Short mmCIF file of C-alpha atoms in Angstrom, two decimals:
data_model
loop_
_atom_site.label_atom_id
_atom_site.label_comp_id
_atom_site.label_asym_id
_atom_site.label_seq_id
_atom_site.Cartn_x
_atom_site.Cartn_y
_atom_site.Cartn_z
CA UNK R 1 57.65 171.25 132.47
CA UNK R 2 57.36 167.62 133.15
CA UNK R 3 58.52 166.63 129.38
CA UNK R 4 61.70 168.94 129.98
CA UNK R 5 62.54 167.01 133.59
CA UNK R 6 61.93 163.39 131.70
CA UNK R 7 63.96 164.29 128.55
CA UNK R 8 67.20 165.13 131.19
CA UNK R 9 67.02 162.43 133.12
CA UNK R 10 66.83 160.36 129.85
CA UNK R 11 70.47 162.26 129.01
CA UNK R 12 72.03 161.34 132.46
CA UNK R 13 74.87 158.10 132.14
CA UNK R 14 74.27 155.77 134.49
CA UNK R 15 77.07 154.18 136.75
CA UNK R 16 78.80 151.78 134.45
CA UNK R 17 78.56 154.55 131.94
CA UNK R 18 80.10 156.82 134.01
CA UNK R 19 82.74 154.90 135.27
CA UNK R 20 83.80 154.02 131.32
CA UNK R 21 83.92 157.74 130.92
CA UNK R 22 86.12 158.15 133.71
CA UNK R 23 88.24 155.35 132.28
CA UNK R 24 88.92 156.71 129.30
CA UNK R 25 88.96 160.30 130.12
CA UNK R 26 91.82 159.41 132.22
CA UNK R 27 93.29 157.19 129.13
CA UNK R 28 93.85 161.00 126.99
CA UNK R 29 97.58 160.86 126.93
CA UNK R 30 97.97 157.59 125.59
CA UNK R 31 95.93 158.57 122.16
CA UNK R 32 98.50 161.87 121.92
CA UNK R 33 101.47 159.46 122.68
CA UNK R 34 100.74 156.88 120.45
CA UNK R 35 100.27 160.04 117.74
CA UNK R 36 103.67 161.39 118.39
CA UNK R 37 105.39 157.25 118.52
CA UNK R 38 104.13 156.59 115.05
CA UNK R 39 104.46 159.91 113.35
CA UNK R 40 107.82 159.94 114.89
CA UNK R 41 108.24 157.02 113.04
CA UNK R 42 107.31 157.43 109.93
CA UNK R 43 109.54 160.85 110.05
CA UNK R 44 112.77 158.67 111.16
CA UNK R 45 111.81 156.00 107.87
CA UNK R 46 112.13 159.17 105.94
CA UNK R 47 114.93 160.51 107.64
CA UNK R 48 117.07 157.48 107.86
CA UNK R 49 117.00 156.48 103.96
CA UNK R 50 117.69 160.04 103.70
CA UNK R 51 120.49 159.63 105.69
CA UNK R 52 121.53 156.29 104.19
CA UNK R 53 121.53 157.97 100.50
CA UNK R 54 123.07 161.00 101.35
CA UNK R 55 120.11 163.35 100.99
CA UNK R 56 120.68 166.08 103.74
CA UNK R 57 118.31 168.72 102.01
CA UNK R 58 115.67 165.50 103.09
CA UNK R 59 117.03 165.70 106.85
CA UNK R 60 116.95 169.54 106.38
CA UNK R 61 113.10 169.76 105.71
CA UNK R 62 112.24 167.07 108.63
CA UNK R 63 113.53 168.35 111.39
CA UNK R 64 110.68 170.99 112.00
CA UNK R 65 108.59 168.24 112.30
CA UNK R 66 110.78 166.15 113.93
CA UNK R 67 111.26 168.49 116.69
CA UNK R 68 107.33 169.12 117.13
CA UNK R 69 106.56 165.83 116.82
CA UNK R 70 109.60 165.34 120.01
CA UNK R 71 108.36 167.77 121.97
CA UNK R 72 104.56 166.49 121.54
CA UNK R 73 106.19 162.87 122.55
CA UNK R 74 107.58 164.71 125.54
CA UNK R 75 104.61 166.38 126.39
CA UNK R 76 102.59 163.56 126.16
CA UNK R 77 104.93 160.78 128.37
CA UNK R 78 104.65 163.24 131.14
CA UNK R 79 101.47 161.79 132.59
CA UNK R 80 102.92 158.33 132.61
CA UNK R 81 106.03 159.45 134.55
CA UNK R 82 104.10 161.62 136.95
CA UNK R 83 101.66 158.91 137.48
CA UNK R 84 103.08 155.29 136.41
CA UNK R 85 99.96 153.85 137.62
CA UNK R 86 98.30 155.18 134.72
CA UNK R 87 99.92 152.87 132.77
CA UNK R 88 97.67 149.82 134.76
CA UNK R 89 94.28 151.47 133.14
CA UNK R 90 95.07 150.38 129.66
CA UNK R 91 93.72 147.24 128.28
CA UNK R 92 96.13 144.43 126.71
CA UNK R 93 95.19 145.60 123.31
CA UNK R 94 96.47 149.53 124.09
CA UNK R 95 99.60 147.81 126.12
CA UNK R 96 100.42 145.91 123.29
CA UNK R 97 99.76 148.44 120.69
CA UNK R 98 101.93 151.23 122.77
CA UNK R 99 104.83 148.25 123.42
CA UNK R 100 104.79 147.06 119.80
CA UNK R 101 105.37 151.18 118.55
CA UNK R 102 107.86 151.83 121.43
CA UNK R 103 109.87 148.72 120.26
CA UNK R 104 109.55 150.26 116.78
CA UNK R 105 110.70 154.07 117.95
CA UNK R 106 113.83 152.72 119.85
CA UNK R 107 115.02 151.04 117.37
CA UNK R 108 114.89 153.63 114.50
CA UNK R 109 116.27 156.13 116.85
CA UNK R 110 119.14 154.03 117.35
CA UNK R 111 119.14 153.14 113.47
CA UNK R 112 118.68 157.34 113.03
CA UNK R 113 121.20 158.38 115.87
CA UNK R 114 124.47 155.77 114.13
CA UNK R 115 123.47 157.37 110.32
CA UNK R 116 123.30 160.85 111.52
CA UNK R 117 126.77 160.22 113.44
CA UNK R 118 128.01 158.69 110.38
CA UNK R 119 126.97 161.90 108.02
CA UNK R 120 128.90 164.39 110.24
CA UNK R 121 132.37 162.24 110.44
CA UNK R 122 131.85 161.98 106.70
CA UNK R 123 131.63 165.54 106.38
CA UNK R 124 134.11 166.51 109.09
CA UNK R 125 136.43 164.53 107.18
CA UNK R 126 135.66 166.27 103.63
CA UNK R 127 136.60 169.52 105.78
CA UNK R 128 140.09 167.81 107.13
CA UNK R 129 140.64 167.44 103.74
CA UNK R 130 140.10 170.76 102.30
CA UNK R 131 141.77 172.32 105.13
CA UNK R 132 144.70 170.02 104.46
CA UNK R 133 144.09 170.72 100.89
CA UNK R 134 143.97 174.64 101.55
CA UNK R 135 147.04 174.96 103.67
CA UNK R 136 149.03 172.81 100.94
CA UNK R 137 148.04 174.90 98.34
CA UNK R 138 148.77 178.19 100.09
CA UNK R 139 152.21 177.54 99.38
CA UNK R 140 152.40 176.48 96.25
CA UNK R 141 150.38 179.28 94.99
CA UNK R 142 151.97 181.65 92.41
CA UNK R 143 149.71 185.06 91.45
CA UNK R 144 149.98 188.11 89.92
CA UNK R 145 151.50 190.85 91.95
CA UNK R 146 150.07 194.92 91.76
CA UNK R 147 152.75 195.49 88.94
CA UNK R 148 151.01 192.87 86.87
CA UNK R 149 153.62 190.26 87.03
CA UNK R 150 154.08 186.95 88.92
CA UNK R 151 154.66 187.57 92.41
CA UNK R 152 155.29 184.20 94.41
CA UNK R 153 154.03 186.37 97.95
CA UNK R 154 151.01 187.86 96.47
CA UNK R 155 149.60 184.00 96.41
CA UNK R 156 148.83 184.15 100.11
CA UNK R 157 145.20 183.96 100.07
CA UNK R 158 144.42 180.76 97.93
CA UNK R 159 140.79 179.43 97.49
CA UNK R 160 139.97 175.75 97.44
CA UNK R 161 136.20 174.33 96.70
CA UNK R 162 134.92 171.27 96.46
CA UNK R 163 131.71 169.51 94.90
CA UNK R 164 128.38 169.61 96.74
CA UNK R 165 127.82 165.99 95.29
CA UNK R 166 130.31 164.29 98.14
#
């Protein structure tokens, strides 16, 4: 019995030990934030030359992960804002490591948020145009009537497409 006593004292930390446990135990957001920062940025490097080469099956296929990877960011900054004294326990290395990826994120956010702005006035003006397109060609359009010949107000309901490569 005295062999089983020695061996668990042996396993006990002592106070420094204990203390650096606390430290980092209380440190577990910043691993899961500095996760979501750079996987969130990788994503928007991806998503961004996407955007920039007109690739929106790309932007279609991220934004699963883009919204997990979000939420996890979200999820993970919430002990900092609770507590913004948290943010005293890291060392210079993790402050400058978590600065340096921030910097990083806010930019291609910004970078992401002007292309993906870009895309959709693009697009919304491809739609003015085939709306303007459509409602030109409505009445112009000659068809065939039920007795089989032309009939100028049979050509009501004209169709318009366009290519998917715009």
């Amino acid at each position: 019995m005295n062999d089983d006593r020695e061996l668990h004292d042996h396993d006990l930390l002592d106070d420094d030990e204990l203390r650096a446990a606390q430290a980092e135990a209380e440190l577990f957001w910043y691993d899961d934030l500095l996760f979501a920062c750079t996987n969130l940025c990788d994503l928007l490097d991806v998503e961004n030359d996407a955007l920039l080469s007109h690739d929106p099956e790309t932007v279609r296929l991220l934004a699963d992960n883009k919204a997990a990877l979000a939420r996890l960011y979200e999820q993970s900054v919430q002990p900092l804002m609770d507590e913004p004294d948290l943010a005293r326990l890291l060392d210079d290395d993790r402050r400058e490591m978590l600065v340096a990826v921030g910097t990083r994120l806010n930019e291609l956010v910004e970078t992401n948020a002007r292309r993906l702005k870009a895309e959709m006035e693009a697009y919304q003006r491809v739609m003015d145009i085939m709306v303007d397109a459509a409602k030109k060609n409505v009445t112009s359009t000659t068809a065939y009537g039920r007795a089989g010949i032309f009939d100028a107000s049979a050509g009501t309901g004209g169709s318009l497409s366009f290519n998917k490569a715009l």
